Amino acid sequence: MAAFGKWIRSPQATDLAAVSFEKAFSLTKPVKKAELRVTAMGVYVPTLNGARVGDSVLMPGWTAYEHRVQLQTYDVTALLKKNNRLAIGVGVGWAVGIKGKNLHHHNRYTDHTSLLAALTVTYADGSEETVATDTTWQVYTTAVTMNDFYLGETQDYTKRRRLLGAAVRSDVKTRVVPQTGEWIREQDVIKPVAVLKTPKNEWVVDFGQNLAGYVRLHLGGSKGARVVLHHGEVLDADGNFYNENYRAAESRVTYVLDGRERDLTPLFTFQGFRYVRLTEYPFETVDPDAFTAVAVHSDMARTGDFVCGNPKINQLYHNILWGQKGNYLDIPTDCPQRDERLGWTGDTQVFCRTGAINFDVERFFTKWMEDMALEQGENGEVNWIIPHPDKQEPSAAWGDAACVVPYEIWRAYGNKKLLKKHFPVMKRWVDYMHRAGDAEFLWLGGTHFGDWLAMDNGEDNLSGATSKDYIASAYFAYSTALLAKAGRALGRDMREYEALHDRVVAAIRARYFKDGRTDMTVDGDEWKTETQTGYVLALHFELCDEKDRAAFAARLAALVEENGGRMTTGFVGTPYLLHALSENGRTDLAYSLLLQEKTPSWLYAVNHGATTVWEHWNSQKEDGSFWSTSMNSFNHYAYGAVFDWIFGVAAGIAPLTAGYAKTRVAPHPDRRLGFVKTAIETRHGALSVYWYYRGERVVYELTVPADMTVEFVLPSGKTHTLTGGKYLFGE
Ligand code: BGC
């Protein structure tokens, strides 16, 4: 590798202002090629001779910075001249802390930005020269006087550019590694659907879609005029701008204009929003043409597609896709707007199967799982949030991302090397659970989030009514089963863990199941006897005795019926609720839940204008009031995990072998959906499945790629083995 630079920083403290690190250099000989390698503690924007280098944004992305930071390489041959100026702007990004702001999860690594870069020129004669960061670089102020993901960004074009001095060495010790994640890029541009004058007499621009990214403006304006935008996801009951749910994330973008007409785009921040309020705007009228929303996320290829005969379910699918777009921005986040935007493991693990149907997320998760491995504790602990500089006491169903995510990524792409790499992480997590708590084969005690945001424990409780000890023990069994499957796929002897799994299941049965029912009123356990989530886990994780299966499934169905045909489940129960029903002969009820419109339901939010998936079943209530201001996101994908049921059961597509070399297609048609047409681009080609009604019969059309074998199971049980080609069946 060519010579490399030193980490440098500004000679003066710059607080939240972005600075520009610059170096002028001349070339004497004809150039063959030139490459720029860059990384930062912060986020950087590179330019060469005034032209932007590359088309990615918010690089180097977020890794476990105390362990490693990714380095990006750009071909800059075409931008070189005889006399050159390399200028790299650096903002605070994910790395730099904000003092005195008391933001929720103040997850930062350093108090100043730093840069590491090297531009290597290869001359036509084969010789090489490198211009790399050192203390001869000059540091300048920029128009960006404030930047932060939560707070927003200020660009002041009236400020004169000032030299802060020569760069000084920075003491960054972290390992610099090549990029393994996806690039982050601008993905979609959206024009306003309306410009509103709200009852409060405020101008609000509505982009019609909740997204993560920023607004690009094209404006002139007189010198010193100010434009201030605030971002929000919803309007309140009166139709006014609302963003109290952003908590400490001010999400304010300010421009101080200098009279020149230009494109104005934040360089170092992103916001989650559908609406922007023009808190200050120096013009009489608002020209929607001046506004463009730009959606930004990891550059994953789209792999899944879906449409059915029910427009509301199609909208739900749209909302799920956009939930993923808004939350797969370099790391899988809970939400993109309030003062979190963190790699919450629980949310990640419940959604990742759906995520891997919608988009090719292998690279995206390859990077994230490496950070999980780096941050795993000495005893196998897994944090709530990855990456994160602090240690957190593990929570069941969150820490289980350690087993679920590698397993699901293997299931989707069949990459054994990757599974092998993460197998030790999975094993250490299971070993951790084995040691945790007060019983050998159960996980009793500890701090858990439980069935987060479930509806069966009073409206204001964050954790649902299902016993946390039970959930922890159920996940202990589930993760151990996944570990054993992964180990067998890797050709290992997993008898020890199979035996462990059996003992955990036996201990759960002994403690929590009686007479064909769940019973959680044990030993001072404060939790309710029976919950939907209790049955969902018992059935879907195969915890109950085979002979009790029918009784358990009947109780689950009864609990749903007793609740008006609606669920009460939260983050833990919801992802598997429909599966637990359809695996036990109640696909009809699973469909009814999917199509339910009264809250709690997926379609309640759809009926209330959602364009992404809400955090709560009742984030905004019938009367337009909000669940609360403290924990209420309108772009939280967790419940969007229902798409893996639509795809896997309604359309019926499931890999029989990891990576879909062998695939089962066992559709479960229901007239209420009209038809289902879905496709997935797998590592073995594109598979599509289409079912629709013709009179009393259902017609099935399949396209099977040459490299795939499909076991096609009709609802009657009739089975056909299909290889590459187009097929038509009716029944
Ligand atoms: C996040 C969740 C997360 C939870 C942990 C919240 O603040 O937004 O989605 O999983 O905390 O319970």
XYZ file of C-alpha atoms and ligand atoms in Angstrom:
743
model
C 0.000 0.000 0.000
C 1.227 3.486 -0.825
C 2.489 5.783 1.932
C -0.152 7.045 4.292
C -0.778 10.211 6.271
C -1.078 11.049 9.946
C -4.260 11.824 11.827
C -4.660 15.605 12.046
C -7.054 18.024 13.717
C -7.770 21.713 13.860
C -5.295 23.802 15.884
C -8.255 25.575 17.532
C -11.329 24.170 19.234
C -14.216 24.481 16.801
C -17.159 23.254 18.874
C -19.885 22.200 16.427
C -18.558 24.101 13.407
C -17.269 22.097 10.455
C -13.739 22.877 9.291
C -11.932 22.390 6.024
C -8.526 20.683 5.889
C -6.669 21.837 2.806
C -3.510 21.182 0.871
C -2.254 22.693 -2.373
C 0.078 20.678 -4.565
C 1.409 20.718 -8.131
C 2.128 17.907 -10.526
C 5.110 17.903 -12.806
C 4.610 14.821 -14.969
C 1.771 13.222 -16.950
C -0.576 11.259 -14.677
C -1.801 7.719 -15.199
C -4.126 7.508 -12.246
C -4.821 9.027 -8.869
C -6.582 7.669 -5.831
C -7.769 9.428 -2.709
C -8.115 7.463 0.501
C -9.969 9.174 3.333
C -11.434 8.577 6.724
C -12.354 10.743 9.670
C -13.501 10.817 13.226
C -16.594 12.708 12.213
C -18.082 12.770 8.718
C -16.259 14.241 5.739
C -16.942 15.884 2.390
C -13.944 15.739 0.026
C -13.406 18.153 -2.854
C -10.580 18.414 -5.350
C -10.197 21.701 -7.213
C -13.671 22.673 -6.072
C -15.370 19.505 -7.394
C -16.971 17.028 -5.067
C -15.117 13.706 -4.916
C -17.362 10.644 -5.220
C -21.120 10.517 -4.785
C -21.417 9.184 -1.259
C -22.498 11.154 1.796
C -21.973 10.908 5.558
C -18.840 8.801 5.174
C -17.015 7.023 6.815
C -20.284 5.782 8.359
C -20.617 4.474 11.887
C -18.523 1.611 13.200
C -17.431 0.724 16.724
C -14.995 3.636 16.563
C -13.110 2.656 19.686
C -12.087 -0.444 17.717
C -12.065 0.583 14.075
C -13.019 3.127 11.466
C -13.550 2.388 7.771
C -11.446 3.977 5.062
C -12.880 4.853 1.652
C -11.015 4.987 -1.652
C -11.985 7.250 -4.564
C -10.634 7.455 -8.085
C -9.783 11.143 -8.577
C -7.810 10.882 -11.822
C -10.304 12.957 -13.806
C -10.295 15.812 -11.297
C -6.559 16.444 -11.250
C -4.927 19.511 -12.836
C -1.391 20.824 -12.869
C -1.974 22.930 -9.764
C -4.374 21.347 -7.317
C -6.184 22.101 -4.113
C -7.517 19.236 -2.039
C -10.069 20.413 0.555
C -11.828 18.021 2.910
C -14.627 19.376 5.079
C -15.175 17.518 8.337
C -18.247 17.666 10.564
C -19.060 16.002 13.876
C -21.067 13.006 12.601
C -21.366 9.968 14.834
C -18.013 10.407 16.543
C -18.049 13.705 18.369
C -19.893 14.427 21.603
C -21.953 17.506 22.309
C -21.273 19.095 25.640
C -23.991 20.369 27.935
C -26.847 19.114 25.819
C -27.969 16.181 27.876
C -29.173 14.339 24.842
C -30.646 10.917 25.276
C -27.999 8.247 24.682
C -25.124 10.588 24.465
C -23.114 8.045 22.575
C -19.987 9.743 21.473
C -16.313 8.888 21.273
C -14.222 12.076 21.171
C -14.598 15.822 21.639
C -13.084 16.910 18.341
C -13.016 15.871 14.701
C -9.924 14.389 13.061
C -8.956 13.550 9.504
C -6.737 10.979 7.851
C -6.215 11.152 4.078
C -3.754 10.372 1.330
C -3.884 11.164 -2.360
C -1.602 8.916 -4.359
C -0.700 9.842 -7.915
C 0.722 7.228 -10.245
C 2.557 8.916 -13.097
C 2.693 7.631 -16.651
C 6.326 6.677 -16.062
C 5.251 4.362 -13.233
C 6.569 6.496 -10.381
C 4.301 7.414 -7.472
C 3.784 10.422 -5.260
C 1.558 10.773 -2.210
C 0.080 13.912 -0.690
C -1.002 12.870 2.776
C -2.373 14.542 5.875
C 0.316 16.075 8.060
C 0.979 19.343 9.847
C 1.625 21.192 6.575
C -2.125 21.094 5.849
C -4.046 24.307 6.536
C -7.305 24.384 8.427
C -10.038 26.885 7.491
C -13.438 27.800 8.817
C -16.385 26.897 6.564
C -19.910 28.209 6.030
C -21.093 25.393 8.311
C -21.067 27.071 11.718
C -23.042 24.320 13.475
C -23.628 20.681 12.604
C -24.908 17.650 14.436
C -27.218 14.768 13.540
C -29.711 15.592 16.275
C -29.454 19.379 16.346
C -29.281 19.970 12.590
C -27.010 22.298 10.644
C -26.361 26.024 10.157
C -24.730 27.350 6.994
C -23.829 31.020 7.155
C -22.770 32.379 3.783
C -22.133 35.880 5.153
C -19.181 34.687 7.266
C -15.750 35.241 5.753
C -13.602 32.174 5.441
C -10.758 32.320 7.967
C -7.511 30.440 8.352
C -7.420 28.708 11.720
C -3.788 27.719 11.278
C -1.739 24.692 10.377
C -3.245 21.333 11.311
C -1.897 19.645 14.418
C -1.413 15.947 15.043
C -4.392 14.138 16.507
C -4.098 11.223 18.880
C -6.646 8.894 17.233
C -5.600 5.347 18.068
C -8.353 3.369 16.444
C -7.612 0.823 13.716
C -8.181 1.975 10.137
C -9.815 -0.749 8.065
C -11.030 -0.938 4.454
C -14.727 -0.366 3.879
C -16.802 -3.536 4.276
C -20.206 -1.856 4.601
C -22.374 -0.343 1.887
C -21.760 3.171 0.658
C -24.243 5.769 1.860
C -25.814 7.662 -0.996
C -28.679 9.958 -1.927
C -31.387 7.595 -3.187
C -34.673 9.324 -4.025
C -35.726 12.887 -4.625
C -39.249 13.878 -3.697
C -41.056 17.101 -4.543
C -43.621 18.650 -2.179
C -47.199 17.437 -2.464
C -48.518 20.565 -0.717
C -47.529 23.852 0.829
C -49.766 24.466 3.828
C -50.620 27.560 5.824
C -51.533 25.952 9.137
C -54.055 27.267 11.725
C -51.070 28.734 13.601
C -50.337 30.731 10.483
C -47.121 28.865 9.779
C -45.848 27.752 6.390
C -45.374 24.005 6.288
C -44.120 22.061 3.261
C -45.497 18.522 2.969
C -43.418 16.000 1.013
C -46.085 13.305 1.326
C -43.555 10.702 2.504
C -41.825 10.176 5.842
C -38.146 9.625 5.095
C -34.606 10.054 6.346
C -32.398 12.531 4.586
C -32.602 16.254 4.075
C -34.233 19.053 2.141
C -32.420 20.660 -0.762
C -33.393 24.259 -1.443
C -32.768 26.398 -4.437
C -32.854 30.032 -3.322
C -31.448 33.481 -3.840
C -32.442 35.961 -1.131
C -30.796 39.142 0.023
C -27.608 39.288 2.046
C -28.196 38.392 5.674
C -31.687 36.951 5.062
C -32.342 33.788 7.084
C -34.094 30.548 6.242
C -34.870 28.249 9.166
C -36.436 24.817 8.666
C -37.752 22.536 11.395
C -38.508 18.927 10.584
C -41.552 16.926 11.675
C -43.285 13.661 10.807
C -46.948 14.428 11.444
C -49.381 17.258 11.979
C -51.235 17.523 15.269
C -54.992 17.228 15.758
C -55.481 20.846 14.635
C -53.344 20.443 11.553
C -50.380 22.289 13.026
C -46.715 21.426 12.718
C -45.596 19.043 15.478
C -42.242 17.592 16.461
C -42.245 17.352 20.245
C -41.672 13.628 19.740
C -38.130 14.450 18.553
C -37.279 15.231 22.197
C -33.816 16.829 22.331
C -33.226 16.438 18.590
C -33.917 19.999 17.467
C -33.694 19.036 13.789
C -33.223 22.646 12.767
C -31.520 23.616 9.519
C -30.580 27.277 9.142
C -29.182 29.174 6.175
C -27.924 32.737 6.365
C -27.967 33.915 2.769
C -25.486 36.140 0.960
C -27.611 37.185 -1.992
C -26.276 34.573 -4.413
C -28.731 32.082 -5.871
C -27.633 28.549 -5.063
C -28.541 25.001 -4.079
C -28.558 24.698 -0.308
C -28.085 21.206 1.107
C -27.000 20.109 4.570
C -23.603 18.440 4.314
C -23.151 16.858 7.726
C -26.588 15.995 9.049
C -29.732 14.057 8.239
C -33.234 14.256 9.657
C -36.289 12.006 9.717
C -39.295 13.937 8.380
C -42.254 14.286 6.107
C -42.979 17.969 6.846
C -40.756 21.015 7.195
C -41.904 24.160 8.925
C -40.496 27.356 7.489
C -39.804 28.826 10.907
C -38.054 31.754 9.222
C -38.482 32.432 5.536
C -37.590 35.719 3.882
C -40.099 35.583 1.021
C -43.785 36.490 0.779
C -44.793 33.297 -0.956
C -43.496 29.741 -0.938
C -42.544 28.274 -4.278
C -42.728 24.473 -3.970
C -40.278 24.165 -6.870
C -37.547 25.489 -4.582
C -37.900 22.458 -2.276
C -36.721 18.889 -2.798
C -36.574 16.175 -0.156
C -33.622 13.840 -0.635
C -33.816 10.358 0.891
C -30.444 9.056 2.030
C -29.592 5.481 2.979
C -27.179 2.635 2.499
C -26.878 1.787 -1.164
C -28.489 -1.667 -1.003
C -29.913 -3.243 -4.150
C -33.661 -3.819 -4.067
C -34.351 -7.580 -4.164
C -38.000 -8.006 -3.212
C -41.228 -6.919 -4.813
C -44.848 -7.346 -3.817
C -48.314 -6.285 -4.831
C -51.721 -7.697 -3.951
C -55.385 -6.989 -4.585
C -55.851 -5.042 -1.365
C -54.732 -1.397 -1.643
C -54.357 -1.031 2.128
C -51.935 -3.948 2.319
C -50.067 -2.452 -0.621
C -49.763 0.780 1.356
C -48.549 -1.218 4.373
C -45.882 -2.810 2.163
C -44.882 0.640 0.930
C -44.634 1.818 4.547
C -42.454 -1.168 5.467
C -40.093 -0.524 2.543
C -39.801 3.138 3.484
C -39.293 2.195 7.117
C -36.292 0.186 6.030
C -35.012 2.965 3.765
C -35.230 5.415 6.635
C -33.534 3.124 9.109
C -30.855 1.298 7.133
C -28.607 4.307 6.992
C -25.228 2.624 7.512
C -26.467 0.823 10.633
C -29.905 -0.627 11.400
C -31.581 1.985 13.610
C -34.743 2.128 15.690
C -35.856 5.418 14.146
C -34.271 8.246 12.173
C -35.753 11.348 13.826
C -35.628 11.695 17.633
C -32.500 11.752 19.809
C -31.841 8.039 19.293
C -31.206 6.852 15.689
C -29.305 4.010 17.307
C -28.505 0.438 16.404
C -31.085 -1.049 18.781
C -30.540 -4.776 18.616
C -34.113 -5.848 19.418
C -35.623 -3.849 16.592
C -32.886 -5.105 14.280
C -33.348 -8.780 14.993
C -37.129 -8.801 14.589
C -36.990 -6.960 11.269
C -33.905 -8.437 9.601
C -35.701 -11.306 7.823
C -38.017 -8.797 6.173
C -35.033 -6.543 5.558
C -33.274 -9.332 3.671
C -36.324 -9.943 1.462
C -36.691 -6.279 0.504
C -33.054 -5.464 -0.157
C -29.678 -7.145 -0.492
C -28.402 -6.493 3.020
C -25.504 -8.930 3.138
C -22.802 -6.257 3.007
C -24.804 -3.978 5.281
C -24.997 -6.657 7.989
C -21.485 -7.953 7.372
C -20.230 -4.646 8.717
C -22.722 -4.408 11.586
C -22.075 -7.956 12.746
C -18.345 -7.243 12.832
C -19.060 -4.408 15.234
C -21.228 -6.711 17.295
C -18.317 -9.150 17.528
C -15.930 -6.365 18.508
C -18.247 -5.046 21.193
C -19.283 -8.382 22.661
C -18.306 -8.452 26.345
C -15.770 -10.761 27.911
C -18.537 -12.995 29.180
C -20.444 -13.005 25.920
C -22.682 -10.038 26.770
C -24.305 -8.238 23.865
C -25.314 -4.601 24.138
C -28.758 -3.118 23.651
C -27.269 -0.862 21.011
C -24.563 -1.610 18.441
C -22.306 0.226 17.878
C -22.074 1.907 21.266
C -19.080 2.991 23.356
C -20.652 2.071 26.715
C -21.491 -1.324 28.115
C -25.123 -2.141 28.831
C -26.534 -5.008 30.850
C -27.945 -7.398 28.232
C -31.672 -7.672 27.661
C -33.282 -10.822 26.323
C -34.695 -10.501 22.796
C -32.304 -7.585 22.224
C -29.026 -9.440 22.881
C -30.450 -12.374 20.913
C -29.624 -10.377 17.803
C -26.285 -12.166 18.305
C -27.914 -15.422 17.157
C -30.850 -14.238 15.076
C -29.028 -11.821 12.758
C -26.159 -14.138 11.664
C -28.690 -16.961 11.278
C -31.085 -14.885 9.163
C -28.318 -13.469 6.989
C -27.101 -16.998 6.386
C -30.666 -18.157 5.661
C -31.075 -15.389 3.087
C -27.708 -15.580 1.335
C -26.215 -18.944 2.241
C -22.784 -17.462 2.944
C -21.155 -20.133 5.108
C -17.945 -18.191 5.545
C -19.863 -15.372 7.144
C -21.802 -17.767 9.364
C -18.557 -19.413 10.420
C -17.083 -16.059 11.306
C -20.015 -15.227 13.589
C -20.528 -18.661 15.026
C -18.286 -17.834 18.039
C -20.391 -14.707 18.735
C -23.564 -16.813 18.707
C -22.004 -19.430 20.962
C -20.690 -16.909 23.451
C -24.142 -15.308 23.692
C -25.776 -18.667 24.404
C -23.070 -19.461 26.964
C -23.713 -16.074 28.550
C -27.431 -16.842 28.903
C -26.600 -20.243 30.318
C -24.635 -18.571 33.107
C -26.991 -15.606 33.560
C -29.795 -15.493 36.061
C -30.768 -17.579 39.021
C -31.442 -20.972 37.451
C -29.313 -23.191 35.287
C -31.700 -23.816 32.441
C -33.838 -20.693 32.680
C -32.887 -17.056 32.514
C -34.506 -15.669 35.648
C -33.736 -12.127 36.771
C -31.759 -9.483 34.917
C -32.897 -6.287 33.266
C -35.099 -6.803 30.257
C -37.277 -4.649 28.061
C -39.870 -7.419 27.919
C -42.669 -7.363 25.358
C -41.870 -3.749 24.596
C -44.881 -1.496 23.904
C -47.411 -4.339 24.136
C -50.987 -3.319 24.880
C -51.791 -5.755 27.687
C -50.245 -3.945 30.631
C -52.071 -0.648 30.762
C -51.743 2.021 28.156
C -48.820 3.862 29.683
C -46.565 0.941 30.485
C -43.660 0.464 28.150
C -43.317 -3.262 28.860
C -46.264 -5.549 28.220
C -47.752 -8.044 30.645
C -45.796 -11.129 29.621
C -43.303 -12.313 32.241
C -39.823 -11.029 31.463
C -38.311 -14.190 32.941
C -40.456 -16.242 30.594
C -39.460 -14.175 27.552
C -35.791 -14.389 28.545
C -35.995 -18.163 28.958
C -37.952 -18.585 25.710
C -35.299 -16.642 23.822
C -32.612 -18.672 25.566
C -34.214 -21.757 24.015
C -34.695 -20.104 20.612
C -31.136 -18.790 20.334
C -29.761 -22.141 21.446
C -31.792 -23.829 18.705
C -30.459 -21.382 16.109
C -26.915 -21.961 17.352
C -27.351 -25.710 17.023
C -28.717 -25.338 13.481
C -25.861 -23.024 12.524
C -23.331 -25.437 14.006
C -24.811 -28.395 12.143
C -24.702 -26.410 8.898
C -21.016 -25.855 9.563
C -20.523 -29.578 10.146
C -19.896 -29.328 13.870
C -20.947 -31.679 16.600
C -23.736 -29.770 18.345
C -24.940 -32.487 20.721
C -23.982 -30.442 23.764
C -26.151 -27.521 22.643
C -28.978 -29.758 21.465
C -29.013 -31.237 24.942
C -28.897 -27.756 26.462
C -31.835 -26.744 24.286
C -33.861 -29.766 25.468
C -33.155 -28.937 29.097
C -34.142 -25.289 28.683
C -37.381 -26.348 27.002
C -38.055 -28.886 29.756
C -37.408 -26.243 32.445
C -39.776 -23.801 30.696
C -42.493 -26.453 30.525
C -42.065 -27.331 34.164
C -42.236 -23.758 35.319
C -44.634 -22.069 32.945
C -46.984 -24.604 31.368
C -49.782 -26.479 33.097
C -52.721 -28.467 31.747
C -52.334 -27.294 28.170
C -52.063 -23.631 29.147
C -49.404 -21.121 30.060
C -49.253 -20.207 33.731
C -46.934 -17.433 34.750
C -48.220 -16.896 38.246
C -45.165 -18.564 39.696
C -42.981 -17.775 42.678
C -43.662 -14.120 43.178
C -43.663 -13.449 39.469
C -45.781 -10.335 39.193
C -46.921 -11.074 35.672
C -50.286 -12.116 34.350
C -51.170 -15.724 33.771
C -51.742 -15.768 30.098
C -50.855 -13.412 27.311
C -50.949 -13.639 23.563
C -47.182 -13.235 23.505
C -46.835 -16.076 26.003
C -48.603 -18.424 23.589
C -46.909 -17.007 20.519
C -43.467 -17.839 21.905
C -44.582 -21.233 23.210
C -45.849 -22.156 19.743
C -43.433 -20.474 17.362
C -40.316 -21.338 19.356
C -41.661 -24.894 19.756
C -41.556 -24.790 23.536
C -44.781 -26.566 24.346
C -45.229 -30.322 24.216
C -46.485 -31.596 20.847
C -49.576 -32.991 22.564
C -50.414 -29.517 23.952
C -49.942 -27.726 20.664
C -53.606 -27.722 19.627
C -54.746 -26.554 23.054
C -52.159 -23.760 23.117
C -53.122 -22.631 19.626
C -56.788 -22.652 20.588
C -56.039 -20.513 23.673
C -54.065 -18.039 21.548
C -56.956 -17.798 19.111
C -59.380 -17.364 22.005
C -57.298 -14.529 23.480
C -57.314 -12.783 20.112
C -61.076 -13.228 19.788
C -61.668 -12.033 23.371
C -59.806 -8.876 22.465
C -62.202 -8.120 19.614
C -60.139 -9.990 17.028
C -57.132 -7.867 17.815
C -53.669 -8.380 19.146
C -52.180 -7.114 22.385
C -48.600 -8.022 21.467
C -45.528 -5.768 21.457
C -42.034 -5.997 19.952
C -41.521 -9.589 21.136
C -44.851 -11.209 20.307
C -45.950 -9.330 17.206
C -43.276 -10.540 14.759
C -44.331 -14.182 15.310
C -48.038 -13.806 16.048
C -49.313 -14.573 12.554
C -46.779 -17.378 12.162
C -47.880 -18.962 15.443
C -51.454 -18.996 14.131
C -50.782 -20.159 10.581
C -48.377 -22.885 11.753
C -51.274 -24.250 13.777
C -54.120 -24.313 11.316
C -55.389 -20.772 11.898
C -54.212 -19.005 8.756
C -57.748 -17.588 8.521
C -57.310 -15.768 11.833
C -53.807 -14.641 10.870
C -55.344 -13.011 7.783
C -58.058 -11.425 9.909
C -55.400 -9.876 12.148
C -53.446 -8.677 9.138
C -56.597 -7.065 7.760
C -57.913 -5.725 11.079
C -58.416 -1.971 10.940
C -59.241 -1.062 14.539
C -56.231 -0.351 16.724
C -54.122 -2.273 17.627
C -53.588 -3.280 14.020
C -51.289 -2.692 11.092
C -53.990 -1.061 9.007
C -55.002 1.434 11.689
C -51.873 3.465 10.890
C -52.458 2.979 7.160
C -55.987 4.366 7.543
C -54.527 7.320 9.412
C -52.265 8.348 6.586
C -49.047 6.601 7.653
C -46.311 6.418 5.028
C -43.942 4.472 7.309
C -44.521 2.074 10.210
C -45.326 3.590 13.606
C -43.601 2.747 16.875
C -46.907 2.315 18.732
C -50.122 0.771 17.572
C -51.726 4.049 18.648
C -48.950 6.582 18.065
C -51.663 8.985 16.938
C -55.110 8.312 18.331
C -58.500 8.553 16.666
C -58.929 12.118 17.918
C -55.551 13.160 16.526
C -53.862 13.314 19.950
C -50.585 11.498 20.490
C -49.619 8.485 22.594
C -47.018 10.664 24.313
C -44.168 12.954 23.422
C -41.497 10.836 25.064
C -41.457 7.624 23.031
C -43.432 8.122 19.888
C -41.807 7.639 16.542
C -43.654 7.497 13.239
C -40.810 5.699 11.528
C -39.978 2.642 13.626
C -39.836 -0.476 11.499
C -40.156 -3.203 14.168
C -43.828 -4.038 13.481
C -43.037 -4.044 9.771
C -41.640 -7.531 10.410
C -45.140 -8.717 9.443
C -43.974 -8.682 5.838
C -42.035 -11.869 6.444
C -45.399 -13.538 7.084
C -46.989 -12.045 3.975
C -44.038 -13.202 1.884
C -43.378 -16.478 3.681
C -46.951 -17.662 4.254
C -49.450 -15.708 2.131
C -47.162 -15.942 -0.914
C -45.558 -18.981 0.712
C -41.899 -18.496 -0.198
C -39.302 -19.890 2.212
C -35.781 -21.179 1.598
C -35.403 -24.898 2.290
C -31.658 -24.522 2.112
C -29.825 -21.362 3.053
C -29.598 -18.948 0.147
C -32.690 -20.380 -1.649
C -30.885 -23.046 -3.731
C -33.869 -25.173 -2.688
C -37.001 -23.254 -1.939
C -40.435 -24.214 -0.729
C -43.339 -22.362 -2.263
C -46.507 -23.151 -0.343
C -48.983 -20.304 -0.900
C -51.962 -19.772 1.388
C -54.432 -17.871 -0.752
C -57.264 -15.927 0.829
C -59.956 -14.126 -1.098
C -59.591 -11.087 1.095
C -56.253 -10.288 -0.557
C -57.648 -10.833 -4.041
C -54.300 -11.799 -5.515
C -50.652 -11.812 -4.511
C -47.795 -11.209 -6.900
C -44.340 -11.272 -5.406
C -40.762 -11.809 -6.463
C -37.351 -12.114 -4.949
C -33.910 -11.840 -6.495
C -31.877 -14.503 -4.708
C -28.276 -15.687 -5.010
C -29.793 -18.411 -7.230
C -31.771 -16.129 -9.513
C -35.153 -14.405 -9.513
C -38.159 -16.356 -8.278
C -41.680 -15.043 -8.747
C -44.981 -16.301 -7.436
C -48.402 -15.051 -8.472
C -51.728 -16.400 -7.259
C -55.188 -15.154 -8.140
C -58.773 -16.359 -8.195
C -60.579 -17.516 -11.271
C -64.108 -18.371 -10.191
C -63.861 -20.989 -7.485
C -60.353 -21.952 -8.437
C -57.020 -20.425 -7.558
C -54.474 -20.074 -10.325
C -50.755 -20.167 -9.529
C -48.087 -18.822 -11.835
C -44.458 -19.377 -10.939
C -41.199 -18.408 -12.559
C -38.358 -20.516 -11.237
C -34.751 -19.597 -12.041
C -32.500 -22.216 -13.657
C -30.273 -22.437 -10.615
C -33.065 -23.191 -8.122
C -35.198 -26.193 -7.216
C -38.669 -25.408 -5.943
C -40.834 -27.712 -3.934
C -44.258 -26.371 -4.789
C -46.954 -27.329 -2.307
C -50.564 -26.623 -3.220
C -53.078 -26.006 -0.415
C -54.461 -29.522 -1.031
C -51.051 -30.905 -0.123
C -50.214 -31.924 -3.701
C -46.516 -31.344 -4.250
C -44.467 -30.731 -7.404
C -40.736 -30.377 -7.834
C -39.924 -27.553 -10.224
C -36.700 -26.378 -11.778
C -35.920 -23.442 -14.097
C -38.970 -22.375 -16.097
C -42.466 -20.892 -16.075
C -45.304 -22.904 -14.521
C -49.050 -22.662 -14.291
C -51.219 -24.588 -11.805
C -54.836 -24.413 -10.781
C -56.734 -25.921 -7.935
C -36.077 2.475 21.165
C -36.602 1.115 20.823
C -35.756 0.165 21.598
C -36.148 0.406 23.023
C -35.602 -0.537 24.015
C -36.391 2.720 22.606
O -36.020 3.953 23.061
O -36.555 3.468 20.312
O -37.017 0.855 19.612
O -35.753 -1.143 21.196
O -35.880 1.723 23.417
O -36.597 -0.963 24.738
